[in-house]
């Protein structure tokens, strides 16, 4: 990890999107079977940089994180093809939508969203931490915005595009999302 990346994940406004989130994502990646060494490395880079830029007031965090990754990975002599793939994967985390058959995209998005399928206490801590990151948003606007995000996930055919993650986490995620949504009304 670069000093700039280390500093980014330690920014004082972050409550959930911290180094701990990255470490949890990396631990999940290590459980994914049947990845080539190259695929694993690309996903590792994408995880490290996917939330490098995190400003709750901005809408281009993923695009800026992708550009930061491309720049930083050039210094590590990572090939242009691999840097482009890392950047593409990072941009997928903006909307968490993946085309069918995009295995690396399915894995990254599922790992990033895995907190949604956590046990209730961990999910509740996540929801509280995200609310703290958006403390600048008035409660009524927060409830409206957050409800929309939660409902979008609930309306999706699947939350986790990777079949293994869907099998493992989908039911708990739907229960968590519905519970939080009910608390916002």
Tab-separated table of N, CA and C in Angstrom, residues 6-162:
chain	number	residue	atom	x	y	z
A	6	UNK	N	-2.744	4.715	2.259
A	6	UNK	CA	-2.849	4.548	3.717
A	6	UNK	C	-3.508	5.774	4.341
A	7	UNK	N	-3.092	6.951	3.917
A	7	UNK	CA	-3.662	8.196	4.448
A	7	UNK	C	-5.132	8.334	4.061
A	8	UNK	N	-5.473	7.922	2.853
A	8	UNK	CA	-6.866	8.030	2.402
A	8	UNK	C	-7.794	7.213	3.292
A	9	UNK	N	-7.420	5.979	3.572
A	9	UNK	CA	-8.290	5.124	4.388
A	9	UNK	C	-8.320	5.530	5.863
A	10	UNK	N	-7.427	6.429	6.250
A	10	UNK	CA	-7.401	6.927	7.629
A	10	UNK	C	-8.048	8.308	7.766
A	11	UNK	N	-8.645	8.819	6.698
A	11	UNK	CA	-9.270	10.139	6.763
A	11	UNK	C	-10.311	10.180	7.882
A	12	UNK	N	-10.375	11.288	8.614
A	12	UNK	CA	-11.229	11.342	9.811
A	12	UNK	C	-12.727	11.246	9.547
A	13	UNK	N	-13.192	11.559	8.350
A	13	UNK	CA	-14.631	11.478	8.074
A	13	UNK	C	-15.101	10.052	7.788
A	14	UNK	N	-14.171	9.132	7.615
A	14	UNK	CA	-14.538	7.744	7.306
A	14	UNK	C	-14.902	6.998	8.584
A	15	UNK	N	-16.005	6.265	8.500
A	15	UNK	CA	-16.429	5.427	9.617
A	15	UNK	C	-16.551	3.967	9.195
A	16	UNK	N	-17.019	3.739	7.976
A	16	UNK	CA	-17.111	2.376	7.438
A	16	UNK	C	-16.076	2.153	6.340
A	17	UNK	N	-15.899	3.096	5.456
A	17	UNK	CA	-15.017	2.952	4.302
A	17	UNK	C	-13.561	3.197	4.712
A	18	UNK	N	-13.085	2.330	5.586
A	18	UNK	CA	-11.761	2.428	6.196
A	18	UNK	C	-10.894	1.249	5.768
A	19	UNK	N	-9.703	1.218	6.302
A	19	UNK	CA	-8.810	0.082	6.029
A	19	UNK	C	-9.430	-1.230	6.509
A	20	UNK	N	-10.220	-1.189	7.572
A	20	UNK	CA	-10.862	-2.415	8.061
A	20	UNK	C	-11.762	-3.005	6.984
A	21	UNK	N	-12.525	-2.155	6.288
A	21	UNK	CA	-13.368	-2.633	5.180
A	21	UNK	C	-12.499	-3.307	4.115
A	22	UNK	N	-11.372	-2.698	3.791
A	22	UNK	CA	-10.479	-3.264	2.783
A	22	UNK	C	-9.949	-4.620	3.247
A	23	UNK	N	-9.521	-4.703	4.490
A	23	UNK	CA	-8.989	-5.963	5.009
A	23	UNK	C	-10.047	-7.058	5.015
A	24	UNK	N	-11.288	-6.703	5.347
A	24	UNK	CA	-12.379	-7.690	5.311
A	24	UNK	C	-12.633	-8.155	3.880
A	25	UNK	N	-12.575	-7.234	2.933
A	25	UNK	CA	-12.752	-7.597	1.524
A	25	UNK	C	-11.626	-8.518	1.050
A	26	UNK	N	-10.401	-8.220	1.432
A	26	UNK	CA	-9.261	-9.060	1.040
A	26	UNK	C	-9.386	-10.461	1.635
A	27	UNK	N	-9.872	-10.553	2.860
A	27	UNK	CA	-10.061	-11.867	3.483
A	27	UNK	C	-11.101	-12.675	2.715
A	28	UNK	N	-12.156	-12.022	2.264
A	28	UNK	CA	-13.165	-12.726	1.455
A	28	UNK	C	-12.578	-13.153	0.109
A	29	UNK	N	-11.776	-12.297	-0.493
A	29	UNK	CA	-11.149	-12.657	-1.768
A	29	UNK	C	-10.323	-13.928	-1.616
A	30	UNK	N	-9.633	-14.066	-0.515
A	30	UNK	CA	-8.794	-15.240	-0.298
A	30	UNK	C	-9.606	-16.530	-0.192
A	31	UNK	N	-10.912	-16.416	-0.013
A	31	UNK	CA	-11.781	-17.598	0.063
A	31	UNK	C	-12.388	-17.970	-1.286
A	32	UNK	N	-12.188	-17.130	-2.300
A	32	UNK	CA	-12.766	-17.394	-3.621
A	32	UNK	C	-11.909	-18.443	-4.334
A	33	UNK	N	-12.533	-19.554	-4.729
A	33	UNK	CA	-11.765	-20.611	-5.390
A	33	UNK	C	-11.575	-20.340	-6.886
A	34	UNK	N	-10.649	-21.069	-7.454
A	34	UNK	CA	-10.485	-21.146	-8.906
A	34	UNK	C	-10.117	-19.831	-9.581
A	35	UNK	N	-9.380	-18.988	-8.909
A	35	UNK	CA	-8.859	-17.778	-9.547
A	35	UNK	C	-7.429	-18.037	-9.987
A	36	UNK	N	-7.080	-17.512	-11.141
A	36	UNK	CA	-5.678	-17.577	-11.532
A	36	UNK	C	-4.906	-16.578	-10.679
A	37	UNK	N	-3.595	-16.696	-10.698
A	37	UNK	CA	-2.766	-15.753	-9.950
A	37	UNK	C	-2.989	-14.322	-10.449
A	38	UNK	N	-3.128	-14.168	-11.757
A	38	UNK	CA	-3.359	-12.844	-12.342
A	38	UNK	C	-4.714	-12.292	-11.919
A	39	UNK	N	-5.755	-13.109	-11.962
A	39	UNK	CA	-7.089	-12.661	-11.545
A	39	UNK	C	-7.083	-12.238	-10.080
A	40	UNK	N	-6.438	-13.029	-9.249
A	40	UNK	CA	-6.359	-12.712	-7.824
A	40	UNK	C	-5.634	-11.388	-7.610
A	41	UNK	N	-4.548	-11.167	-8.352
A	41	UNK	CA	-3.790	-9.925	-8.198
A	41	UNK	C	-4.602	-8.721	-8.661
A	42	UNK	N	-5.296	-8.851	-9.781
A	42	UNK	CA	-6.131	-7.752	-10.284
A	42	UNK	C	-7.226	-7.427	-9.275
A	43	UNK	N	-7.876	-8.441	-8.738
A	43	UNK	CA	-8.921	-8.204	-7.730
A	43	UNK	C	-8.332	-7.606	-6.459
A	44	UNK	N	-7.144	-8.015	-6.087
A	44	UNK	CA	-6.488	-7.440	-4.907
A	44	UNK	C	-6.263	-5.942	-5.111
A	45	UNK	N	-5.740	-5.574	-6.259
A	45	UNK	CA	-5.540	-4.150	-6.549
A	45	UNK	C	-6.884	-3.410	-6.544
A	46	UNK	N	-7.891	-3.994	-7.179
A	46	UNK	CA	-9.202	-3.336	-7.241
A	46	UNK	C	-9.776	-3.137	-5.841
A	47	UNK	N	-9.606	-4.107	-4.976
A	47	UNK	CA	-10.097	-3.961	-3.598
A	47	UNK	C	-9.334	-2.844	-2.892
A	48	UNK	N	-8.024	-2.853	-3.000
A	48	UNK	CA	-7.235	-1.828	-2.301
A	48	UNK	C	-7.614	-0.426	-2.725
A	49	UNK	N	-7.890	-0.218	-4.001
A	49	UNK	CA	-8.122	1.139	-4.498
A	49	UNK	C	-9.597	1.493	-4.660
A	50	UNK	N	-10.544	0.555	-4.471
A	50	UNK	CA	-11.932	0.853	-4.864
A	50	UNK	C	-12.583	1.976	-4.054
A	51	UNK	N	-12.153	2.202	-2.842
A	51	UNK	CA	-12.682	3.299	-2.031
A	51	UNK	C	-11.578	4.298	-1.669
A	52	UNK	N	-10.542	4.358	-2.460
A	52	UNK	CA	-9.416	5.246	-2.151
A	52	UNK	C	-9.870	6.694	-2.050
A	53	UNK	N	-10.732	7.100	-2.943
A	53	UNK	CA	-11.320	8.437	-2.881
A	53	UNK	C	-12.732	8.266	-2.340
A	54	UNK	N	-12.994	8.881	-1.196
A	54	UNK	CA	-14.318	8.743	-0.590
A	54	UNK	C	-14.740	10.066	0.035
A	55	UNK	N	-15.540	10.791	-0.708
A	55	UNK	CA	-16.122	12.048	-0.254
A	55	UNK	C	-17.631	11.876	-0.317
A	56	UNK	N	-18.308	11.757	0.828
A	56	UNK	CA	-19.753	11.531	0.821
A	56	UNK	C	-20.558	12.628	0.120
A	57	UNK	N	-19.935	13.760	-0.136
A	57	UNK	CA	-20.629	14.854	-0.832
A	57	UNK	C	-20.448	14.788	-2.345
A	58	UNK	N	-19.612	13.884	-2.820
A	58	UNK	CA	-19.295	13.806	-4.246
A	58	UNK	C	-19.967	12.589	-4.889
A	59	UNK	N	-20.109	12.643	-6.197
A	59	UNK	CA	-20.720	11.534	-6.927
A	59	UNK	C	-19.724	10.847	-7.863
A	60	UNK	N	-18.474	11.235	-7.813
A	60	UNK	CA	-17.488	10.671	-8.728
A	60	UNK	C	-16.344	9.957	-8.003
A	61	UNK	N	-16.626	9.451	-6.813
A	61	UNK	CA	-15.579	8.797	-6.018
A	61	UNK	C	-14.955	7.605	-6.733
A	62	UNK	N	-15.794	6.771	-7.329
A	62	UNK	CA	-15.273	5.565	-7.979
A	62	UNK	C	-14.422	5.930	-9.188
A	63	UNK	N	-14.859	6.904	-9.968
A	63	UNK	CA	-14.071	7.341	-11.128
A	63	UNK	C	-12.714	7.885	-10.683
A	64	UNK	N	-12.716	8.674	-9.625
A	64	UNK	CA	-11.448	9.216	-9.119
A	64	UNK	C	-10.577	8.118	-8.516
A	65	UNK	N	-11.204	7.161	-7.838
A	65	UNK	CA	-10.445	6.025	-7.295
A	65	UNK	C	-9.819	5.207	-8.421
A	66	UNK	N	-10.561	5.009	-9.498
A	66	UNK	CA	-10.051	4.263	-10.651
A	66	UNK	C	-8.845	4.970	-11.262
A	67	UNK	N	-8.924	6.272	-11.388
A	67	UNK	CA	-7.807	7.028	-11.946
A	67	UNK	C	-6.600	6.986	-11.016
A	68	UNK	N	-6.845	7.062	-9.717
A	68	UNK	CA	-5.746	6.974	-8.749
A	68	UNK	C	-5.066	5.611	-8.864
A	69	UNK	N	-5.860	4.554	-8.999
A	69	UNK	CA	-5.297	3.212	-9.131
A	69	UNK	C	-4.427	3.110	-10.381
A	70	UNK	N	-4.937	3.604	-11.496
A	70	UNK	CA	-4.158	3.537	-12.737
A	70	UNK	C	-2.827	4.267	-12.587
A	71	UNK	N	-2.862	5.425	-11.958
A	71	UNK	CA	-1.639	6.208	-11.748
A	71	UNK	C	-0.679	5.481	-10.809
A	72	UNK	N	-1.203	5.046	-9.657
A	72	UNK	CA	-0.337	4.410	-8.666
A	72	UNK	C	0.230	3.087	-9.161
A	73	UNK	N	-0.595	2.306	-9.853
A	73	UNK	CA	-0.140	0.986	-10.299
A	73	UNK	C	0.912	1.083	-11.402
A	74	UNK	N	0.925	2.189	-12.106
A	74	UNK	CA	1.991	2.419	-13.100
A	74	UNK	C	3.339	2.427	-12.382
A	75	UNK	N	3.369	2.992	-11.173
A	75	UNK	CA	4.607	3.048	-10.397
A	75	UNK	C	5.057	1.670	-9.913
A	76	UNK	N	4.131	0.697	-9.913
A	76	UNK	CA	4.456	-0.678	-9.512
A	76	UNK	C	4.760	-1.550	-10.724
A	77	UNK	N	4.883	-0.920	-11.883
A	77	UNK	CA	5.147	-1.633	-13.135
A	77	UNK	C	4.068	-2.650	-13.479
A	78	UNK	N	2.826	-2.333	-13.140
A	78	UNK	CA	1.692	-3.164	-13.526
A	78	UNK	C	1.368	-2.831	-14.977
A	79	UNK	N	1.084	-3.849	-15.763
A	79	UNK	CA	0.837	-3.646	-17.190
A	79	UNK	C	-0.360	-2.729	-17.426
A	80	UNK	N	-0.375	-2.085	-18.582
A	80	UNK	CA	-1.484	-1.210	-18.951
A	80	UNK	C	-2.794	-1.992	-18.969
A	81	UNK	N	-2.771	-3.192	-19.501
A	81	UNK	CA	-3.985	-4.019	-19.544
A	81	UNK	C	-4.515	-4.271	-18.126
A	82	UNK	N	-3.644	-4.632	-17.214
A	82	UNK	CA	-4.063	-4.905	-15.831
A	82	UNK	C	-4.554	-3.628	-15.159
A	83	UNK	N	-3.880	-2.514	-15.394
A	83	UNK	CA	-4.330	-1.233	-14.812
A	83	UNK	C	-5.707	-0.855	-15.328
A	84	UNK	N	-5.937	-1.055	-16.630
A	84	UNK	CA	-7.250	-0.757	-17.197
A	84	UNK	C	-8.327	-1.662	-16.604
A	85	UNK	N	-7.999	-2.922	-16.394
A	85	UNK	CA	-8.971	-3.854	-15.818
A	85	UNK	C	-9.276	-3.492	-14.367
A	86	UNK	N	-8.275	-3.132	-13.609
A	86	UNK	CA	-8.487	-2.693	-12.228
A	86	UNK	C	-9.408	-1.470	-12.214
A	87	UNK	N	-9.137	-0.516	-13.066
A	87	UNK	CA	-9.957	0.701	-13.124
A	87	UNK	C	-11.395	0.371	-13.521
A	88	UNK	N	-11.557	-0.517	-14.490
A	88	UNK	CA	-12.907	-0.921	-14.907
A	88	UNK	C	-13.667	-1.551	-13.734
A	89	UNK	N	-13.005	-2.421	-13.018
A	89	UNK	CA	-13.639	-3.088	-11.870
A	89	UNK	C	-14.030	-2.078	-10.796
A	90	UNK	N	-13.149	-1.148	-10.518
A	90	UNK	CA	-13.445	-0.126	-9.508
A	90	UNK	C	-14.681	0.670	-9.909
A	91	UNK	N	-14.767	1.037	-11.181
A	91	UNK	CA	-15.934	1.808	-11.633
A	91	UNK	C	-17.235	1.024	-11.471
A	92	UNK	N	-17.186	-0.300	-11.509
A	92	UNK	CA	-18.388	-1.116	-11.305
A	92	UNK	C	-18.976	-0.930	-9.909
A	93	UNK	N	-18.134	-0.556	-8.952
A	93	UNK	CA	-18.640	-0.408	-7.584
A	93	UNK	C	-19.483	0.849	-7.406
A	94	UNK	N	-19.554	1.687	-8.422
A	94	UNK	CA	-20.394	2.886	-8.334
A	94	UNK	C	-21.870	2.502	-8.302
A	95	UNK	N	-22.282	1.620	-9.182
A	95	UNK	CA	-23.689	1.224	-9.235
A	95	UNK	C	-23.935	-0.220	-8.856
A	96	UNK	N	-22.847	-0.941	-8.653
A	96	UNK	CA	-22.921	-2.361	-8.278
A	96	UNK	C	-23.708	-3.194	-9.283
A	97	UNK	N	-23.639	-2.801	-10.546
A	97	UNK	CA	-24.289	-3.562	-11.603
A	97	UNK	C	-23.214	-4.161	-12.499
A	98	UNK	N	-23.397	-5.451	-12.804
A	98	UNK	CA	-22.393	-6.198	-13.542
A	98	UNK	C	-23.084	-6.963	-14.667
A	99	UNK	N	-22.460	-6.953	-15.832
A	99	UNK	CA	-22.993	-7.742	-16.936
A	99	UNK	C	-22.789	-9.227	-16.650
A	100	UNK	N	-23.769	-10.005	-17.052
A	100	UNK	CA	-23.682	-11.449	-16.862
A	100	UNK	C	-22.438	-11.979	-17.561
A	101	UNK	N	-21.733	-12.856	-16.887
A	101	UNK	CA	-20.522	-13.439	-17.444
A	101	UNK	C	-19.247	-12.695	-17.101
A	102	UNK	N	-19.354	-11.564	-16.424
A	102	UNK	CA	-18.180	-10.792	-16.001
A	102	UNK	C	-17.765	-11.317	-14.623
A	103	UNK	N	-17.049	-12.420	-14.616
A	103	UNK	CA	-16.741	-13.106	-13.356
A	103	UNK	C	-15.995	-12.219	-12.369
A	104	UNK	N	-14.980	-11.505	-12.817
A	104	UNK	CA	-14.229	-10.659	-11.889
A	104	UNK	C	-15.107	-9.531	-11.362
A	105	UNK	N	-15.936	-8.967	-12.212
A	105	UNK	CA	-16.871	-7.943	-11.765
A	105	UNK	C	-17.859	-8.501	-10.760
A	106	UNK	N	-18.373	-9.689	-11.034
A	106	UNK	CA	-19.312	-10.328	-10.104
A	106	UNK	C	-18.671	-10.541	-8.740
A	107	UNK	N	-17.427	-10.978	-8.749
A	107	UNK	CA	-16.728	-11.246	-7.487
A	107	UNK	C	-16.472	-9.941	-6.737
A	108	UNK	N	-15.940	-8.932	-7.415
A	108	UNK	CA	-15.627	-7.675	-6.729
A	108	UNK	C	-16.887	-7.030	-6.154
A	109	UNK	N	-17.932	-6.926	-6.937
A	109	UNK	CA	-19.159	-6.293	-6.454
A	109	UNK	C	-19.743	-7.095	-5.289
A	110	UNK	N	-19.717	-8.410	-5.387
A	110	UNK	CA	-20.243	-9.236	-4.300
A	110	UNK	C	-19.430	-9.068	-3.029
A	111	UNK	N	-18.120	-9.014	-3.164
A	111	UNK	CA	-17.267	-8.796	-1.992
A	111	UNK	C	-17.560	-7.427	-1.395
A	112	UNK	N	-17.650	-6.402	-2.231
A	112	UNK	CA	-17.898	-5.048	-1.736
A	112	UNK	C	-19.234	-4.974	-0.991
A	113	UNK	N	-20.227	-5.693	-1.469
A	113	UNK	CA	-21.558	-5.659	-0.857
A	113	UNK	C	-21.744	-6.688	0.256
A	114	UNK	N	-20.744	-7.474	0.538
A	114	UNK	CA	-20.905	-8.584	1.485
A	114	UNK	C	-21.409	-8.152	2.855
A	115	UNK	N	-21.127	-6.937	3.271
A	115	UNK	CA	-21.603	-6.450	4.567
A	115	UNK	C	-23.121	-6.481	4.648
A	116	UNK	N	-23.790	-6.382	3.511
A	116	UNK	CA	-25.256	-6.411	3.517
A	116	UNK	C	-25.783	-7.741	4.030
A	117	UNK	N	-25.017	-8.806	3.873
A	117	UNK	CA	-25.428	-10.123	4.332
A	117	UNK	C	-24.799	-10.540	5.646
A	118	UNK	N	-24.260	-9.587	6.362
A	118	UNK	CA	-23.627	-9.877	7.659
A	118	UNK	C	-24.679	-10.164	8.719
A	119	UNK	N	-24.288	-10.774	9.815
A	119	UNK	CA	-25.219	-10.933	10.939
A	119	UNK	C	-25.758	-9.558	11.363
A	120	UNK	N	-26.943	-9.566	11.959
A	120	UNK	CA	-27.644	-8.315	12.279
A	120	UNK	C	-26.780	-7.293	13.008
A	121	UNK	N	-26.020	-7.705	14.000
A	121	UNK	CA	-25.242	-6.741	14.777
A	121	UNK	C	-24.165	-6.069	13.923
A	122	UNK	N	-23.506	-6.839	13.063
A	122	UNK	CA	-22.491	-6.242	12.170
A	122	UNK	C	-23.144	-5.345	11.129
A	123	UNK	N	-24.287	-5.773	10.610
A	123	UNK	CA	-24.997	-4.935	9.638
A	123	UNK	C	-25.422	-3.627	10.293
A	124	UNK	N	-25.960	-3.702	11.498
A	124	UNK	CA	-26.409	-2.492	12.185
A	124	UNK	C	-25.243	-1.537	12.448
A	125	UNK	N	-24.086	-2.068	12.794
A	125	UNK	CA	-22.903	-1.230	13.000
A	125	UNK	C	-22.497	-0.572	11.681
A	126	UNK	N	-22.572	-1.326	10.587
A	126	UNK	CA	-22.284	-0.765	9.256
A	126	UNK	C	-23.251	0.367	8.933
A	127	UNK	N	-24.548	0.136	9.120
A	127	UNK	CA	-25.551	1.154	8.800
A	127	UNK	C	-25.320	2.419	9.631
A	128	UNK	N	-24.988	2.245	10.889
A	128	UNK	CA	-24.709	3.389	11.759
A	128	UNK	C	-23.458	4.142	11.290
A	129	UNK	N	-22.439	3.396	10.867
A	129	UNK	CA	-21.198	4.018	10.396
A	129	UNK	C	-21.426	4.787	9.099
A	130	UNK	N	-22.222	4.243	8.199
A	130	UNK	CA	-22.517	4.948	6.951
A	130	UNK	C	-23.314	6.214	7.245
A	131	UNK	N	-24.253	6.123	8.168
A	131	UNK	CA	-25.004	7.326	8.535
A	131	UNK	C	-24.062	8.396	9.078
A	132	UNK	N	-23.075	7.984	9.877
A	132	UNK	CA	-22.100	8.940	10.417
A	132	UNK	C	-21.279	9.584	9.295
A	133	UNK	N	-20.978	8.819	8.245
A	133	UNK	CA	-20.250	9.386	7.113
A	133	UNK	C	-21.091	10.432	6.378
A	134	UNK	N	-22.390	10.312	6.487
A	134	UNK	CA	-23.310	11.261	5.848
A	134	UNK	C	-23.978	12.162	6.879
A	135	UNK	N	-23.270	12.476	7.936
A	135	UNK	CA	-23.817	13.318	9.007
A	135	UNK	C	-24.240	14.697	8.503
A	136	UNK	N	-23.673	15.133	7.402
A	136	UNK	CA	-24.015	16.436	6.833
A	136	UNK	C	-25.411	16.447	6.200
A	137	UNK	N	-26.002	15.288	6.002
A	137	UNK	CA	-27.324	15.189	5.369
A	137	UNK	C	-28.396	15.232	6.456
A	138	UNK	N	-29.354	16.147	6.349
A	138	UNK	CA	-30.437	16.201	7.343
A	138	UNK	C	-31.216	14.882	7.389
A	139	UNK	N	-31.768	14.577	8.562
A	139	UNK	CA	-32.435	13.288	8.770
A	139	UNK	C	-33.514	12.982	7.742
A	140	UNK	N	-34.355	13.955	7.417
A	140	UNK	CA	-35.433	13.669	6.471
A	140	UNK	C	-34.885	13.322	5.089
A	141	UNK	N	-33.865	14.031	4.649
A	141	UNK	CA	-33.250	13.718	3.361
A	141	UNK	C	-32.492	12.390	3.413
A	142	UNK	N	-31.865	12.116	4.540
A	142	UNK	CA	-31.177	10.829	4.710
A	142	UNK	C	-32.169	9.685	4.584
A	143	UNK	N	-33.282	9.762	5.296
A	143	UNK	CA	-34.270	8.682	5.257
A	143	UNK	C	-34.766	8.454	3.831
A	144	UNK	N	-35.040	9.530	3.114
A	144	UNK	CA	-35.519	9.407	1.737
A	144	UNK	C	-34.451	8.783	0.841
A	145	UNK	N	-33.250	9.310	0.906
A	145	UNK	CA	-32.167	8.807	0.063
A	145	UNK	C	-31.781	7.382	0.388
A	146	UNK	N	-31.604	7.110	1.665
A	146	UNK	CA	-31.212	5.759	2.087
A	146	UNK	C	-32.309	4.757	1.755
A	147	UNK	N	-33.560	5.151	1.942
A	147	UNK	CA	-34.670	4.253	1.604
A	147	UNK	C	-34.630	3.891	0.126
A	148	UNK	N	-34.328	4.871	-0.712
A	148	UNK	CA	-34.235	4.603	-2.142
A	148	UNK	C	-33.141	3.609	-2.477
A	149	UNK	N	-31.989	3.760	-1.823
A	149	UNK	CA	-30.872	2.838	-2.052
A	149	UNK	C	-31.258	1.432	-1.602
A	150	UNK	N	-31.822	1.329	-0.414
A	150	UNK	CA	-32.200	0.016	0.114
A	150	UNK	C	-33.248	-0.643	-0.769
A	151	UNK	N	-34.229	0.141	-1.206
A	151	UNK	CA	-35.294	-0.416	-2.043
A	151	UNK	C	-34.750	-0.886	-3.389
A	152	UNK	N	-33.779	-0.157	-3.922
A	152	UNK	CA	-33.173	-0.578	-5.198
A	152	UNK	C	-32.521	-1.951	-5.048
A	153	UNK	N	-31.820	-2.166	-3.952
A	153	UNK	CA	-31.227	-3.481	-3.714
A	153	UNK	C	-32.314	-4.545	-3.544
A	154	UNK	N	-33.349	-4.221	-2.782
A	154	UNK	CA	-34.419	-5.193	-2.559
A	154	UNK	C	-35.173	-5.533	-3.842
A	155	UNK	N	-35.288	-4.571	-4.745
A	155	UNK	CA	-35.993	-4.795	-6.009
A	155	UNK	C	-35.169	-5.584	-7.022
A	156	UNK	N	-33.878	-5.660	-6.805
A	156	UNK	CA	-33.012	-6.379	-7.741
A	156	UNK	C	-33.304	-7.872	-7.697
A	157	UNK	N	-33.159	-8.505	-8.848
A	157	UNK	CA	-33.368	-9.954	-8.905
A	157	UNK	C	-32.405	-10.665	-7.960
A	158	UNK	N	-31.156	-10.226	-7.962
A	158	UNK	CA	-30.157	-10.710	-7.000
A	158	UNK	C	-29.340	-9.513	-6.535
A	159	UNK	N	-28.948	-9.551	-5.283
A	159	UNK	CA	-28.085	-8.501	-4.737
A	159	UNK	C	-26.631	-8.800	-5.082
A	160	UNK	N	-26.267	-10.061	-4.951
A	160	UNK	CA	-24.890	-10.495	-5.164
A	160	UNK	C	-24.784	-11.174	-6.522
A	161	UNK	N	-24.086	-10.548	-7.470
A	161	UNK	CA	-24.018	-11.140	-8.810
A	161	UNK	C	-23.236	-12.445	-8.885
A	162	UNK	N	-22.319	-12.675	-7.946
A	162	UNK	CA	-21.590	-13.938	-7.930
A	162	UNK	C	-22.478	-15.007	-7.299
